[in-house]
PDB file of C-alpha atoms in Angstrom:
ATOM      1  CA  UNK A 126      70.803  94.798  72.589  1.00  0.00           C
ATOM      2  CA  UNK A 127      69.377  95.485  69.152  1.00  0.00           C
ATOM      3  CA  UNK A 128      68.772  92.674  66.323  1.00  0.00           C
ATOM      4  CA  UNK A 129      71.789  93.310  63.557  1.00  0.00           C
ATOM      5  CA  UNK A 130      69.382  92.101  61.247  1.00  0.00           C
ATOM      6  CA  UNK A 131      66.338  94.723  61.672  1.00  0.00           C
ATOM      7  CA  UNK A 132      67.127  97.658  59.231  1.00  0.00           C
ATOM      8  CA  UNK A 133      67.813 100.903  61.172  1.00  0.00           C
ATOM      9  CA  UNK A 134      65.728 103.552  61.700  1.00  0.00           C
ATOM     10  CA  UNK A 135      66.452 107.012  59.495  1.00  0.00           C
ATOM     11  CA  UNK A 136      68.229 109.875  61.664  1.00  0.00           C
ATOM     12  CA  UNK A 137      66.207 112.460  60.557  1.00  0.00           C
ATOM     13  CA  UNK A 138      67.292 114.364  63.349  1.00  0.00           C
ATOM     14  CA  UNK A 139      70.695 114.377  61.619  1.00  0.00           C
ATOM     15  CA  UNK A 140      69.323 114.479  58.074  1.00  0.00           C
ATOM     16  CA  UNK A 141      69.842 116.920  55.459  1.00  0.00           C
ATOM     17  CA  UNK A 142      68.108 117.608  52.452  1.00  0.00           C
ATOM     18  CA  UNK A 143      68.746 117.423  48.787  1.00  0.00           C
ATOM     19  CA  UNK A 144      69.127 120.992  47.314  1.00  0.00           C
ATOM     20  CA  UNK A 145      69.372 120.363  43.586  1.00  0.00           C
ATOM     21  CA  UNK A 146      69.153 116.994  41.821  1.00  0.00           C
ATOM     22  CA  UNK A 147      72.540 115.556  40.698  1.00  0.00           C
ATOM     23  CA  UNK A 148      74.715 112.171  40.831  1.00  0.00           C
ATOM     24  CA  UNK A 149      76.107 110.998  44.018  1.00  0.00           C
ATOM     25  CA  UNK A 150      78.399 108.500  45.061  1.00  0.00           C
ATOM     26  CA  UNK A 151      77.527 106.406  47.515  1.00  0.00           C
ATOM     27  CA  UNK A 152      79.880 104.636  49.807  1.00  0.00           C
ATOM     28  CA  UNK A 153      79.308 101.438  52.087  1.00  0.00           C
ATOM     29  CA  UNK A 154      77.921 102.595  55.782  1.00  0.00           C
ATOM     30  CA  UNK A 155      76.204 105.578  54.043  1.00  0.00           C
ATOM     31  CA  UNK A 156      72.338 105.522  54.744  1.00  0.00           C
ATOM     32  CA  UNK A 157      70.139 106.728  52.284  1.00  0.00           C
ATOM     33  CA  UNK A 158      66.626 107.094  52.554  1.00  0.00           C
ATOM     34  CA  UNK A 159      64.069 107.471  49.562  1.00  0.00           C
ATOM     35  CA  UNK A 160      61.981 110.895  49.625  1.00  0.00           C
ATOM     36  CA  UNK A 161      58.150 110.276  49.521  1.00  0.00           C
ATOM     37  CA  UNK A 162      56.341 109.045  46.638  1.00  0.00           C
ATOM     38  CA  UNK A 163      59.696 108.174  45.269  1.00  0.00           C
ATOM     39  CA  UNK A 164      59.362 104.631  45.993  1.00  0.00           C
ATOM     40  CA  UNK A 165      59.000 101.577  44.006  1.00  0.00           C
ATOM     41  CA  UNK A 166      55.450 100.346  44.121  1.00  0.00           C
ATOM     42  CA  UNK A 167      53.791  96.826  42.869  1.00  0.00           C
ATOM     43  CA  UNK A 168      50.667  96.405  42.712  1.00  0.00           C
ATOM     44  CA  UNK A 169      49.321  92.694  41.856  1.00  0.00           C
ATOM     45  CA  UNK A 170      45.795  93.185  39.413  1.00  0.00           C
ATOM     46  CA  UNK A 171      45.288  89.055  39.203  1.00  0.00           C
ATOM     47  CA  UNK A 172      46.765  85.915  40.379  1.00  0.00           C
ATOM     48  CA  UNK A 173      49.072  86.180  36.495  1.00  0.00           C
ATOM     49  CA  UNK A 174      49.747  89.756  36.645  1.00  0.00           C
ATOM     50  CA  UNK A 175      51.842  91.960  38.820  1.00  0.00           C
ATOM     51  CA  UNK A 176      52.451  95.449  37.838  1.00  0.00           C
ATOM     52  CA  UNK A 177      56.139  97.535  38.876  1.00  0.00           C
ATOM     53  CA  UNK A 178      55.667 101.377  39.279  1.00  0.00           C
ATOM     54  CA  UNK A 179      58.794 102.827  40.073  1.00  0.00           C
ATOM     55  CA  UNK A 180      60.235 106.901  39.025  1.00  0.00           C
ATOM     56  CA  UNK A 181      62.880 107.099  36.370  1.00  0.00           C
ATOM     57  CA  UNK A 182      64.828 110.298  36.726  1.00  0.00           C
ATOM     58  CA  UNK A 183      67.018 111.044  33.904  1.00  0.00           C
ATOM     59  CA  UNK A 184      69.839 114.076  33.857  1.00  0.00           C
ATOM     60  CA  UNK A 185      71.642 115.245  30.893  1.00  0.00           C
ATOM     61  CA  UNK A 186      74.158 117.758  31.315  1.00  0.00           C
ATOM     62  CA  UNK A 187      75.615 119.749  28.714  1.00  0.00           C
ATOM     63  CA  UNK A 188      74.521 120.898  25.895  1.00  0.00           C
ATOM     64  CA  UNK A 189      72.150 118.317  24.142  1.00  0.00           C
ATOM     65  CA  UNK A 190      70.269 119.142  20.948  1.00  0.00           C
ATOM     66  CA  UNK A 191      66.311 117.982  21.557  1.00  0.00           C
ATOM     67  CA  UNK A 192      67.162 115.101  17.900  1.00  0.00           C
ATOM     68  CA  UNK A 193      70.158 113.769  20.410  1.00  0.00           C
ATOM     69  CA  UNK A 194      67.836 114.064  23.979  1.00  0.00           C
ATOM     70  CA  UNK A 195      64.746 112.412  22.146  1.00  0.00           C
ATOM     71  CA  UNK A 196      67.264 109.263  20.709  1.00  0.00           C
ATOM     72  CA  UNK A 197      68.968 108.552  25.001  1.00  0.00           C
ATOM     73  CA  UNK A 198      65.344 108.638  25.862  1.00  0.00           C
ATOM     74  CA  UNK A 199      64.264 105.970  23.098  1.00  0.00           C
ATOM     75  CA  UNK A 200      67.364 104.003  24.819  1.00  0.00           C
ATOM     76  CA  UNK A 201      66.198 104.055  27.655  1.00  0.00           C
ATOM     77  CA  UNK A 202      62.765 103.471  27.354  1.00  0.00           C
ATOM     78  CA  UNK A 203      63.614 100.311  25.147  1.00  0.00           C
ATOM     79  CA  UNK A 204      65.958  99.104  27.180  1.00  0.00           C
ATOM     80  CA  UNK A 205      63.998  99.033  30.729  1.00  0.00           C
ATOM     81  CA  UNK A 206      61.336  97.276  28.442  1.00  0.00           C
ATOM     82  CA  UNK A 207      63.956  94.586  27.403  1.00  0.00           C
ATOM     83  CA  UNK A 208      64.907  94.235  31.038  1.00  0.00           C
ATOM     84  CA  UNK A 209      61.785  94.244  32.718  1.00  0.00           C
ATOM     85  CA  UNK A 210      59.557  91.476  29.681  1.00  0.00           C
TER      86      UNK A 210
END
């Protein structure tokens, strides 16, 4: 009998793989499972400082002038610093 606790293993057998980046919507009882080097990553440099590594992937779609893309990517860059201090 397996533990319902212990997180499954990935079916790569059944796997497929991404073709193109984009938005998904992900339902409960889907599995998904983090390509390499895409994980999160701490790494602790004293006993008073911890340090978060982690890729942020942004898509625009549309047309978006590079005064508009520059001004979402201030926004973004300010607000993961206001969640993360």
């Amino acid at each position: 009998m397996s533990d319902p606790n212990q997180d499954p293993v990935p079916d790569q057998e059944h796997a497929q793989a991404v073709e193109r980046p984009g938005l998904i919507e992900v339902h409960q009882g889907d599995k998904v499972v983090p390509a390499p080097g895409s994980e999160a990553a701490v790494s602790a440099r004293s006993a008073t400082e911890v340090h978060y590594y982690f890729p942020v992937h942004v898509v625009m779609a549309g047309e978006v002038t590079e005064e508009a893309g520059s001004a979402v990517e201030t926004r973004i860059w300010n607000a993961l610093y206001q969640a993360l201090s």
